[in-house]
Short mmCIF file of C-alpha atoms in Angstrom, two decimals:
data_model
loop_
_atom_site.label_atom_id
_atom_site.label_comp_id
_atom_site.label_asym_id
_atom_site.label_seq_id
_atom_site.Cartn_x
_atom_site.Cartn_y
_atom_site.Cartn_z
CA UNK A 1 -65.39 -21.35 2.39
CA UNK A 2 -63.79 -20.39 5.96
CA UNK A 3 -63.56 -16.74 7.23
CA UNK A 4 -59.99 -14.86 6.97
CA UNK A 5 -58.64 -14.77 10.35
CA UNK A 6 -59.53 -11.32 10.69
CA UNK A 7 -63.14 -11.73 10.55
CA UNK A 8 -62.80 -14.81 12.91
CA UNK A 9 -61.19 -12.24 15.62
CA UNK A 10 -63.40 -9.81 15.29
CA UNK A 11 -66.57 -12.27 15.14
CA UNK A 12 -64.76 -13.71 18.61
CA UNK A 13 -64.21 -10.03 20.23
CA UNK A 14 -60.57 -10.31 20.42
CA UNK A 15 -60.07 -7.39 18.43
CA UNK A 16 -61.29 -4.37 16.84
CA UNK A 17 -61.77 -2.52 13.18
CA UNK A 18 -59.09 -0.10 14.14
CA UNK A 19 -56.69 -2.60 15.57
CA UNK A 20 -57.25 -5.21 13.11
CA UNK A 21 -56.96 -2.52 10.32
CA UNK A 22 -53.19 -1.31 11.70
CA UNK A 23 -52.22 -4.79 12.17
CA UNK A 24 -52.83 -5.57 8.41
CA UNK A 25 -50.72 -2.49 7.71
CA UNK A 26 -48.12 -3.42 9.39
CA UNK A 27 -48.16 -6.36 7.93
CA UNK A 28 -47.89 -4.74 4.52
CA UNK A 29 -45.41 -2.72 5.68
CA UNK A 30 -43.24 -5.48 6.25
CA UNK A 31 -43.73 -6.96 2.94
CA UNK A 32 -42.81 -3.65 1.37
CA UNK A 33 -39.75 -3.27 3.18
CA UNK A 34 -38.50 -7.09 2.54
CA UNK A 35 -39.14 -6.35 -1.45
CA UNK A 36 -37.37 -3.39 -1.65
CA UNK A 37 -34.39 -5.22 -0.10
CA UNK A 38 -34.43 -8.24 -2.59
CA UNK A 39 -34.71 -5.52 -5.24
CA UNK A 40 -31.98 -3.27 -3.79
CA UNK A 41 -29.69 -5.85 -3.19
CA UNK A 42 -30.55 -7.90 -6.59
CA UNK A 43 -31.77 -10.65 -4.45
CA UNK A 44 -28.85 -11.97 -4.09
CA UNK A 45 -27.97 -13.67 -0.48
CA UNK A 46 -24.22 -13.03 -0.31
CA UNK A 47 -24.93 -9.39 -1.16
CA UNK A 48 -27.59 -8.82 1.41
CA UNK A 49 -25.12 -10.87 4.16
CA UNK A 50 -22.64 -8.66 3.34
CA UNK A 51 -24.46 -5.53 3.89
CA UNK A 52 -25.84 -6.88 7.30
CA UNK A 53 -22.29 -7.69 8.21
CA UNK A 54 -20.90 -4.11 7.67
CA UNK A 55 -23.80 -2.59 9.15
CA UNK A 56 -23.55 -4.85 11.88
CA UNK A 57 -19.72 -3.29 12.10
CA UNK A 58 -20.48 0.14 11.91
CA UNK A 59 -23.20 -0.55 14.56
CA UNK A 60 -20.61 -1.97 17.32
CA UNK A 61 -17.91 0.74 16.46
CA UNK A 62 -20.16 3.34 17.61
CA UNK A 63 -21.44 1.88 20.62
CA UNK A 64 -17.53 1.28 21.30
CA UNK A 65 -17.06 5.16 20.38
CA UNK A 66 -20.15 6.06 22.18
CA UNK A 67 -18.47 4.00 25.66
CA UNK A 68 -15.07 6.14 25.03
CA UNK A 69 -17.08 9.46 25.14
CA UNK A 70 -19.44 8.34 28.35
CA UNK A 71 -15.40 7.14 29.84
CA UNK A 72 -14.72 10.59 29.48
CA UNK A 73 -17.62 12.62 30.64
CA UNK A 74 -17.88 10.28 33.88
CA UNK A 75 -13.77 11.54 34.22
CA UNK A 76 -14.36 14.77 34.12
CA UNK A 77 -17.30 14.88 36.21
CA UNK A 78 -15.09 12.73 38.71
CA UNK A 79 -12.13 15.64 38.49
CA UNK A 80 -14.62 18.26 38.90
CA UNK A 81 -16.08 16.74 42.26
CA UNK A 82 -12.43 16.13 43.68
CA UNK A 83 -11.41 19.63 42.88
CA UNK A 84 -14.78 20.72 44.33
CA UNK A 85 -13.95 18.60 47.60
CA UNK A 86 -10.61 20.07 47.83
CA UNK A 87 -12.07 23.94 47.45
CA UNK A 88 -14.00 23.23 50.11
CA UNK A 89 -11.20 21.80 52.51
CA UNK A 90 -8.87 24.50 52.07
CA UNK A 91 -11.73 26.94 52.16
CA UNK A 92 -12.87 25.68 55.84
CA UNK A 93 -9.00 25.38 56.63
CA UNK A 94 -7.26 28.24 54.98
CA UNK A 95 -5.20 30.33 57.55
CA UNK A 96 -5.10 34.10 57.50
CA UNK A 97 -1.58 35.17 56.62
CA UNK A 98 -1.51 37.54 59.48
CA UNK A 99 -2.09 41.75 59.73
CA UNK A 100 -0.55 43.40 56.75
CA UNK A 101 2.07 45.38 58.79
CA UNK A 102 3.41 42.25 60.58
CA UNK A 103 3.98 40.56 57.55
CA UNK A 104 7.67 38.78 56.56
CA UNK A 105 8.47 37.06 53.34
CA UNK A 106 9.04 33.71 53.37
CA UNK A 107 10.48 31.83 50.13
CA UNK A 108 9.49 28.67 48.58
CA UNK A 109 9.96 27.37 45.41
CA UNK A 110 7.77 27.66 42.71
CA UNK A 111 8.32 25.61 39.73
CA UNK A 112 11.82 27.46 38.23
CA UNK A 113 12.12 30.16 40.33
CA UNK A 114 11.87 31.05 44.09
CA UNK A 115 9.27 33.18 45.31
CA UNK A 116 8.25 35.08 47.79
CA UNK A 117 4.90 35.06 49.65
CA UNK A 118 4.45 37.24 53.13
CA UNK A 119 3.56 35.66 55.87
CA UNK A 120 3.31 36.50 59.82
CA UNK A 121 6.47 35.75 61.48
CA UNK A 122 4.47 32.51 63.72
CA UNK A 123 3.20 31.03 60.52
CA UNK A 124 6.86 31.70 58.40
CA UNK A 125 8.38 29.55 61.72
CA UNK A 126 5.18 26.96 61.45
CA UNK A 127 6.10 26.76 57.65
CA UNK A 128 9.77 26.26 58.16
CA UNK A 129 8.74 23.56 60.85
CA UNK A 130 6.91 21.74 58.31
CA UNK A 131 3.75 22.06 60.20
CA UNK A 132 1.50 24.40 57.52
CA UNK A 133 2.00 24.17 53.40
CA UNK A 134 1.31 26.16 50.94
CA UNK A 135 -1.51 24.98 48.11
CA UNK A 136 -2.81 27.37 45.09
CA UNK A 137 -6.13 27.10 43.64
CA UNK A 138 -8.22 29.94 41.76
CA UNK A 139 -5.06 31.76 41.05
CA UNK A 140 -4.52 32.37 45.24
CA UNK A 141 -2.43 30.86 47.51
CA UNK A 142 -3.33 29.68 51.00
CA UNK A 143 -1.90 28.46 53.87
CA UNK A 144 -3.13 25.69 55.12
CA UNK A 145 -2.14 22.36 57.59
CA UNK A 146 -0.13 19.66 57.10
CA UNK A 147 -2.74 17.15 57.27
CA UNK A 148 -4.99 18.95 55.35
CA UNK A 149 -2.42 19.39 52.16
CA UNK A 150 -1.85 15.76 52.50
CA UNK A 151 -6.00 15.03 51.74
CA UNK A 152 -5.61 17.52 48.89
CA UNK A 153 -2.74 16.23 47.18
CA UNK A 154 -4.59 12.83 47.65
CA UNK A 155 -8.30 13.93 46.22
CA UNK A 156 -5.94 15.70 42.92
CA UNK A 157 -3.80 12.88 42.02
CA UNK A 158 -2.38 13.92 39.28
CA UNK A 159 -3.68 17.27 39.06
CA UNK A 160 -1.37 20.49 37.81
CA UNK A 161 -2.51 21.91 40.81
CA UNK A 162 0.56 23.81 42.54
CA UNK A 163 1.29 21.92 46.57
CA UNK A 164 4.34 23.15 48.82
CA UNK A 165 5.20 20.74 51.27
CA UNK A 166 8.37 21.98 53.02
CA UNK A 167 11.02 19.33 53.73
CA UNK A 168 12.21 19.66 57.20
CA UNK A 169 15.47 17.81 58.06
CA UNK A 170 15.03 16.88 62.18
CA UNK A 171 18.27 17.52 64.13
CA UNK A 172 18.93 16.86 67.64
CA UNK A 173 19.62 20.53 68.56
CA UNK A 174 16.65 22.08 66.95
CA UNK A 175 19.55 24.18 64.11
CA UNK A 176 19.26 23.88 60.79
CA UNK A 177 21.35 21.54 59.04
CA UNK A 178 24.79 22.73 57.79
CA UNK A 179 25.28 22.27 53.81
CA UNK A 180 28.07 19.88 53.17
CA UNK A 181 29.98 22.39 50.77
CA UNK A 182 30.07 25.21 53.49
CA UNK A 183 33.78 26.84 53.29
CA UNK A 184 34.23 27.82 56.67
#
């Protein structure tokens, strides 16, 4: 009578005890595992199909659920870094609003209402201009250039971030322009 396989590898010096041993465990694992199935499922194929099908199901909804969440963690981490980008423009390119005792009010509107926000007199002409805008992050606003607010409002998109841009009307004699229901 022929040796087992097992005894053949080892007698070759393919293998050892202690691999051969978990190898025939596993093995017996297996064998376990596929019983307990036919018994669990009555050995029956359409059962056992059916099983495999809605496992297979709940399998693919939560790698679809699991690519939603990552969808949203990579947004958020993409805000973050554009709002970060943006604090650090208008942090290098904030302007000072002037000395405290110089200060004039200048009104913009905000949302509703109109408010006021003092400025040096140079930078309330600048603003009127069109040159400088207003932006508010943190809570604060700052002054800050044209340009600059333009690259902000680009980086946010979307945001609920609060931008000023004043809209300046050009006329050819450098006064403002006269409002069409002015009773004279």
């Amino acid at each position: 009578m022929g040796k087992s396989l097992k005894d053949q590898l080892l007698s070759l010096g393919v293998t050892d005890k202690k691999n051969a041993r978990r190898l025939l465990h596993q093995k017996k694992i297996e064998i376990n595992e596929k019983e307990k199935s036919q018994i669990k499922y009555g050995g029956d194929p359409l059962i056992r199909e059916s099983m495999e099908e809605s496992l297979e199901k709940k399998k693919l909804a939560k790698q679809k659920h699991d690519r939603f969440l990552d969808q949203q963690r990579l947004a958020k981490r993409s805000a973050a870094s554009q709002l970060a980008e943006v604090r650090d423009l208008v942090n290098h390119h904030a302007l000072s609003r002037g000395a405290l005792g110089e200060r004039v009010d200048y009104r913009f509107p905000y949302g509703k209402k109109v408010r006021f926000f003092p400025v040096a007199p140079e930078l309330k002409d600048k603003l009127g201009k069109g040159l400088l805008g207003l932006i508010e992050l943190d809570g604060e606003i700052r002054i800050i250039p044209l340009a600059i607010l333009d690259r902000c409002a680009e980086r946010l998109g979307g945001s609920s971030i609060f931008i000023y841009k004043p809209k300046v009307e050009n006329s050819e004699d450098g006064y403002p322009p006269i409002p069409e229901d002015l009773d004279w």
